Amino acid sequence: MSHPKLASIFNKDEQKVNWHDKALWFVRHKRDLSVHQVKGWETLRELGHNIKAHTLSNLDNYLVEFETNALKNGIQVHWAANAKEHNTIVHQILEEHGAKKVVKSKSMLTEECHLNPYLEDRGIEVIDTDLGERIVQLAKEPPSHIVLPAIHKNRHEVDKLFQEHLHTKPCDGDPQYLTQEARKHLREKFINADAAITGVNFAIAETGGFVVCTNEGNADMGTHLAPIHIACMGFEKLIPKQEHLGVFLRLLARSATGQPITTYSSHFKRPMNGNKMHIVIVDNGRAEQLGRPDFRKSLHCIRCGACMNTCPIYRRSGGHSYDATIPGPIGSILSPGKDLTKHSSLPFASTLCGSCSDVCPVKIDIHSQLYKWRQIITKETKQPFVKKKSMVFMGKLFSKPKQFERIGKIGRWALRSLPQSMINAKPNVWGKSRDLPKGPKQSFDEWYRNRMKKSQ
Amino acid sequence: MGSRTDILNKIKANKPDKLALPTIDPYIFNEDLDLVKEFTKKVEVVGGNVYPISSLDEVTLKINTLLPNTHSNFSTLENTTGFNTISMDVIKRPHELEDLDVLVLQSGLAVSENGSIWVEDSVLPMRILPFITKHLVFVIDERSIVPYMHQAYEKINDFNFGVFISGPSKTADIEQSLVIGAHGALSLSVFLLK
Ligand code: SF4
């Protein structure tokens, strides 16, 4: 289904949309307060951007350096070209050790590869341990946000889910109680797990180690209890040196939630005595994206979610309307590279206001890339007849100023004089769930000419 | 090895021309922070508490008043054997630490700008300790606070596992309301030695 269709489903519950909109804007606001306190924030973003750009330009060598050092550290390194290979590798590791119970901390990559159903089909229990992820897992839904996976659910829905699955008492959606119960429930899972899977926030070529950031402590509870740790990373997670972590850890949490740093920034370098540590390096379309000069910068992304929180479309259409692992503005430039036809509506789910590019901690030109995808999609996929015709018509209109002025006059008159029922009639999509402004008497052009006359 | 060569070749073919690696000049960010004041403020922002002390002897006494009636305590500080109710020598599996109430750790590195404290496994008898304990207490010398992450990484050398911890564990995954105490520690206290 296209983005507009899915968005209209989300929009049925107006109260929820309003809450969703405000809640995310609040997170964006916290980000603002936090970053404005950092002296040299723009320099920091610039550094983040340039370190990533440099890394991508030398990525093959850095990956080899990382692999060499990781092996020296006693970490086993695996390479996966696509989701299927990734899943097979993870399953093989688990099978070799007879691991049946797995705890997983947040990893968008394993979502992208659909690892959970793959393992579950093979008799392995996979428990998502981030609270938000556990909530959506119980609801059998994908996350709707990369940092706040259950932002589309209200407390009463969580209350009901927990009553059903964790046998909690009805609590009118008390977050304190629900979190406590989740802690107990997941504590038991941690204690009994045979293996822990995590994502990777940053992998360091120089040291062969990697960093995982969480607020809940779930990645650490999993990895330090279970004898096997499998870390899965898209290859763009690499950075050259440890000192670069100083830049990225300063950027990440402030951009994500406004915290000065996540509660836990865990640096894994060598496995504990007797334990096993594996890392799976995944391509799955990334090398191809690297080959697209207009879009390769999308690989700079550090998954902070800021572009989602700020996006006026995302806030009002919800993460599920994007029908992609990574929703929001960044998802809309990553997804078409994977499947242009399936995701052809996503680059249009934007006002091109540029707010995403403004908040992005690694300065990805998100809105310009959205615009570039539009050019490609319009050429390469079939466009609706009406849209095609109206584009030709508008093109002609805009090229003739006199005619444009005349039509503008009629338009403004219509907006002033026609009855509401006609203005908001079905063919006018701009009038859907929205009142159009009263048409002003003057056009901008006229106002400007008058002003010039007066000032002369 | 799987697809190693394929992936690397594809990257080599698709990567852009080499771009320069920027150098980080930490001076750009410098605002002459009052390190102790800023650190204290940030620890409080992230949900922890800071208590100034003038001698290590005060630590266990203070803990007993802050967190009375705990059953399972462990400290890595010297001369606190009377405080410890468990011995790491008899613990075989990290799982046995599940009921740990209070853990006291010493750290030699803390960061002013974000209230985080660095712990690495050279001071950790078991990696799970700072996560599985209910209450986490750090003892830090004021002089080990650095202004920013940049300076912190200059001080970190080799380790097997290390972690920056900033406040107690927390989540806001239910309707964005902040709850302290997710999977890790329920509280974090810092004793700051003058
Ligand atoms: S594109 Fe930028 S703002 Fe969006 S999630 Fe990635 S790093 Fe954050």
Coordinates of N, CA, C and O in Angstrom, one line a residue, chain B residues 44-131:
Chain B
E44 N 22.9 14.9 38.0 CA 21.6 15.1 38.5 C 20.6 15.1 37.4 O 19.5 14.5 37.5
V45 N 20.9 15.7 36.2 CA 20.1 15.8 35.1 C 19.7 14.3 34.6 O 18.6 14.1 34.2
V46 N 20.7 13.4 34.7 CA 20.5 12.1 34.2 C 19.9 11.2 35.3 O 19.9 10.0 35.1
G47 N 19.6 11.7 36.4 CA 18.8 10.9 37.4 C 19.7 10.4 38.5 O 19.2 9.5 39.3
G48 N 21.0 10.8 38.7 CA 21.8 10.3 39.7 C 22.0 11.4 40.8 O 21.4 12.5 40.8
N49 N 22.7 11.0 41.9 CA 23.0 12.0 43.0 C 24.5 12.1 43.2 O 25.2 11.1 43.1
V50 N 25.0 13.2 43.6 CA 26.4 13.4 43.9 C 26.5 13.8 45.4 O 25.8 14.7 45.9
Y51 N 27.5 13.2 46.1 CA 27.8 13.5 47.5 C 29.2 13.8 47.6 O 30.0 12.9 47.4
P52 N 29.6 15.0 48.0 CA 31.0 15.3 48.2 C 31.5 14.6 49.5 O 30.8 14.6 50.5
I53 N 32.7 14.1 49.4 CA 33.3 13.5 50.6 C 34.7 14.0 50.7 O 35.3 14.4 49.7
S54 N 35.3 13.9 51.9 CA 36.7 14.4 52.1 C 37.6 13.2 52.4 O 38.8 13.4 52.4
S55 N 37.0 12.0 52.6 CA 37.9 10.9 52.9 C 37.2 9.6 52.5 O 35.9 9.5 52.6
L56 N 37.9 8.6 52.1 CA 37.3 7.3 51.6 C 36.6 6.6 52.8 O 35.7 5.8 52.6
D57 N 37.0 7.0 54.0 CA 36.4 6.3 55.2 C 34.9 6.6 55.3 O 34.2 5.9 55.9
E58 N 34.5 7.7 54.7 CA 33.1 8.1 54.8 C 32.2 7.2 54.0 O 31.0 7.2 54.2
V59 N 32.8 6.5 53.0 CA 31.9 5.9 52.0 C 30.9 4.9 52.5 O 29.7 5.1 52.4
T60 N 31.4 3.9 53.2 CA 30.5 2.8 53.7 C 29.5 3.4 54.7 O 28.3 3.0 54.7
L61 N 30.0 4.3 55.5 CA 29.1 4.9 56.5 C 27.9 5.6 55.9 O 26.7 5.4 56.2
K62 N 28.2 6.4 54.9 CA 27.2 7.1 54.1 C 26.3 6.2 53.4 O 25.1 6.4 53.4
I63 N 26.8 5.1 52.8 CA 26.0 4.2 52.1 C 24.9 3.6 53.1 O 23.8 3.4 52.7
N64 N 25.4 3.2 54.3 CA 24.5 2.6 55.2 C 23.3 3.5 55.6 O 22.2 3.1 55.9
T65 N 23.6 4.9 55.6 CA 22.4 5.7 55.8 C 21.6 6.0 54.6 O 20.4 6.1 54.7
L66 N 22.3 6.0 53.4 CA 21.5 6.2 52.2 C 20.7 5.0 51.8 O 19.5 5.1 51.4
L67 N 21.3 3.9 51.9 CA 20.6 2.6 51.5 C 20.7 1.7 52.7 O 21.4 0.7 52.7
P68 N 19.8 1.9 53.7 CA 19.9 1.0 54.9 C 19.2 -0.4 54.6 O 18.5 -0.5 53.6
N69 N 19.6 -1.3 55.4 CA 19.0 -2.6 55.4 C 19.1 -3.4 54.1 O 18.2 -4.1 53.6
T70 N 20.3 -3.3 53.5 CA 20.5 -4.1 52.3 C 21.2 -5.4 52.7 O 21.9 -5.4 53.7
H71 N 20.9 -6.4 51.9 CA 21.4 -7.7 52.3 C 22.7 -8.1 51.6 O 23.6 -8.8 52.2
S72 N 22.7 -7.8 50.3 CA 23.8 -8.2 49.5 C 24.7 -7.0 49.0 O 24.2 -6.2 48.2
N73 N 25.9 -6.9 49.6 CA 26.7 -5.7 49.2 C 28.0 -6.1 48.7 O 28.6 -7.1 49.2
F74 N 28.5 -5.4 47.8 CA 29.9 -5.7 47.4 C 30.6 -4.4 47.0 O 30.0 -3.5 46.3
S75 N 31.9 -4.3 47.4 CA 32.6 -3.1 47.1 C 34.0 -3.5 46.7 O 34.6 -4.4 47.2
T76 N 34.6 -2.8 45.7 CA 35.9 -3.1 45.3 C 36.9 -2.1 46.0 O 38.1 -2.2 45.7
L77 N 36.4 -1.3 46.8 CA 37.3 -0.4 47.6 C 38.2 -1.1 48.6 O 37.7 -2.1 49.1
E78 N 39.3 -0.6 48.8 CA 40.2 -1.2 49.9 C 39.6 -0.9 51.3 O 38.9 0.1 51.5
N79 N 39.8 -1.8 52.2 CA 39.4 -1.7 53.6 C 37.9 -1.6 53.7 O 37.3 -0.9 54.6
T80 N 37.1 -2.3 52.8 CA 35.7 -2.3 53.0 C 35.2 -3.7 53.1 O 34.0 -4.0 52.9
T81 N 36.1 -4.6 53.6 CA 35.7 -6.0 53.7 C 34.5 -6.2 54.6 O 33.7 -7.1 54.5
G82 N 34.5 -5.3 55.6 CA 33.4 -5.4 56.6 C 32.0 -5.2 55.9 O 31.0 -5.6 56.4
F83 N 32.1 -4.4 54.9 CA 30.9 -4.0 54.2 C 30.4 -5.1 53.3 O 29.2 -5.4 53.1
N84 N 31.4 -5.9 52.7 CA 31.0 -6.9 51.7 C 30.3 -8.1 52.4 O 30.7 -8.6 53.4
T85 N 29.2 -8.5 51.8 CA 28.5 -9.7 52.2 C 28.7 -10.8 51.3 O 28.3 -11.9 51.6
I86 N 29.3 -10.6 50.2 CA 29.6 -11.7 49.3 C 31.1 -11.6 48.9 O 31.7 -10.5 48.9
S87 N 31.7 -12.7 48.5 CA 33.0 -12.8 48.0 C 33.0 -13.2 46.6 O 32.4 -14.2 46.2
M88 N 33.8 -12.5 45.8 CA 33.8 -12.9 44.3 C 34.5 -14.2 44.1 O 34.3 -14.8 43.1
D89 N 35.3 -14.6 45.1 CA 36.0 -15.9 44.9 C 35.1 -17.1 44.8 O 35.4 -18.1 44.1
V90 N 33.9 -17.0 45.4 CA 33.0 -18.2 45.4 C 32.0 -18.1 44.3 O 31.3 -19.0 44.0
I91 N 31.9 -16.9 43.7 CA 30.9 -16.7 42.6 C 31.4 -17.4 41.3 O 32.5 -17.1 40.8
K92 N 30.7 -18.4 40.8 CA 31.1 -19.1 39.7 C 30.5 -18.5 38.4 O 31.2 -18.4 37.4
R93 N 29.2 -18.2 38.5 CA 28.6 -17.7 37.3 C 28.0 -16.3 37.6 O 27.6 -16.1 38.7
P94 N 28.0 -15.4 36.6 CA 27.5 -14.1 36.8 C 26.1 -14.1 37.3 O 25.6 -13.2 38.0
H95 N 25.3 -15.2 36.9 CA 23.9 -15.3 37.3 C 23.7 -15.2 38.8 O 22.7 -14.9 39.3
E96 N 24.7 -15.7 39.5 CA 24.6 -15.7 41.0 C 24.5 -14.4 41.6 O 24.3 -14.2 42.8
L97 N 24.8 -13.3 40.9 CA 24.8 -12.0 41.4 C 23.4 -11.3 41.4 O 23.2 -10.2 41.6
E98 N 22.4 -12.1 41.0 CA 21.1 -11.6 40.7 C 20.5 -10.8 41.9 O 19.8 -9.8 41.6
D99 N 20.9 -11.1 43.1 CA 20.2 -10.4 44.2 C 21.1 -9.3 44.8 O 20.8 -8.8 45.9
L100 N 22.1 -9.0 44.1 CA 23.0 -7.9 44.6 C 22.3 -6.6 44.8 O 21.6 -6.1 43.9
D101 N 22.4 -6.1 46.0 CA 21.7 -4.8 46.3 C 22.6 -3.6 46.0 O 22.1 -2.7 45.4
V102 N 23.8 -3.6 46.6 CA 24.6 -2.4 46.4 C 26.0 -2.8 45.9 O 26.6 -3.8 46.4
L103 N 26.5 -2.1 44.9 CA 27.8 -2.3 44.4 C 28.5 -1.0 44.5 O 28.0 0.1 44.1
V104 N 29.7 -1.0 45.0 CA 30.6 0.2 45.1 C 31.8 0.0 44.2 O 32.5 -1.0 44.4
L105 N 32.0 0.9 43.3 CA 33.1 0.9 42.4 C 33.9 2.1 42.4 O 33.3 3.2 42.7
Q106 N 35.2 2.0 42.2 CA 36.0 3.2 42.1 C 36.3 3.4 40.6 O 36.5 2.5 39.9
S107 N 36.3 4.7 40.2 CA 36.6 4.9 38.8 C 37.6 6.1 38.7 O 37.6 7.0 39.5
G108 N 38.5 6.0 37.7 CA 39.5 7.0 37.5 C 39.2 7.9 36.4 O 40.1 8.7 36.0
L109 N 38.0 7.9 35.9 CA 37.7 8.8 34.7 C 36.2 9.1 34.7 O 35.3 8.2 34.7
A110 N 35.9 10.4 34.7 CA 34.5 10.8 34.6 C 34.4 12.1 33.7 O 35.4 12.8 33.5
V111 N 33.3 12.3 33.0 CA 33.2 13.3 32.0 C 32.2 14.4 32.5 O 31.0 14.1 32.8
S112 N 32.7 15.6 32.5 CA 31.9 16.7 33.0 C 30.6 17.0 32.1 O 29.5 17.2 32.6
E113 N 30.8 17.0 30.8 CA 29.7 17.5 29.9 C 28.5 16.6 29.9 O 27.4 17.0 29.5
N114 N 28.6 15.3 30.4 CA 27.5 14.5 30.4 C 27.3 13.6 31.6 O 26.4 12.7 31.7
G115 N 28.1 13.9 32.6 CA 27.9 13.1 33.9 C 28.2 11.7 33.8 O 27.8 10.9 34.6
S116 N 29.0 11.3 32.8 CA 29.2 9.8 32.6 C 30.5 9.4 33.3 O 31.4 10.2 33.5
I117 N 30.5 8.1 33.7 CA 31.7 7.6 34.4 C 32.2 6.4 33.7 O 31.4 5.5 33.3
W118 N 33.5 6.3 33.5 CA 34.1 5.2 32.8 C 34.4 4.1 33.7 O 35.1 4.3 34.7
V119 N 34.0 2.8 33.4 CA 34.4 1.7 34.1 C 35.0 0.7 33.1 O 34.3 0.4 32.1
E120 N 36.1 0.1 33.4 CA 36.6 -1.0 32.5 C 36.9 -2.2 33.3 O 36.9 -2.2 34.6
D121 N 37.0 -3.3 32.6 CA 37.0 -4.6 33.3 C 38.2 -4.8 34.2 O 38.3 -5.7 35.0
S122 N 39.3 -4.0 34.1 CA 40.4 -4.1 35.0 C 39.9 -3.8 36.5 O 40.6 -4.3 37.4
V123 N 38.9 -3.1 36.7 CA 38.4 -2.8 38.0 C 37.1 -3.6 38.3 O 36.4 -3.4 39.3
L124 N 36.7 -4.5 37.4 CA 35.5 -5.2 37.5 C 35.7 -6.7 37.6 O 36.2 -7.4 36.7
P125 N 35.5 -7.3 38.8 CA 35.7 -8.8 38.9 C 34.8 -9.5 37.9 O 35.1 -10.6 37.5
M126 N 33.6 -8.9 37.7 CA 32.8 -9.5 36.7 C 32.1 -8.4 35.9 O 31.6 -7.5 36.5
R127 N 31.9 -8.6 34.6 CA 31.4 -7.6 33.8 C 29.9 -7.2 34.1 O 29.5 -6.1 34.0
I128 N 29.2 -8.2 34.6 CA 27.8 -8.0 34.8 C 27.5 -7.0 36.0 O 26.4 -6.4 36.1
L129 N 28.5 -6.9 36.9 CA 28.3 -6.2 38.1 C 27.5 -4.9 38.1 O 26.5 -4.7 38.7
P130 N 28.0 -3.9 37.3 CA 27.4 -2.6 37.4 C 26.0 -2.6 36.8 O 25.3 -1.6 36.9
F131 N 25.6 -3.6 36.1 CA 24.3 -3.7 35.4 C 23.3 -4.4 36.3 O 22.1 -4.1 36.3

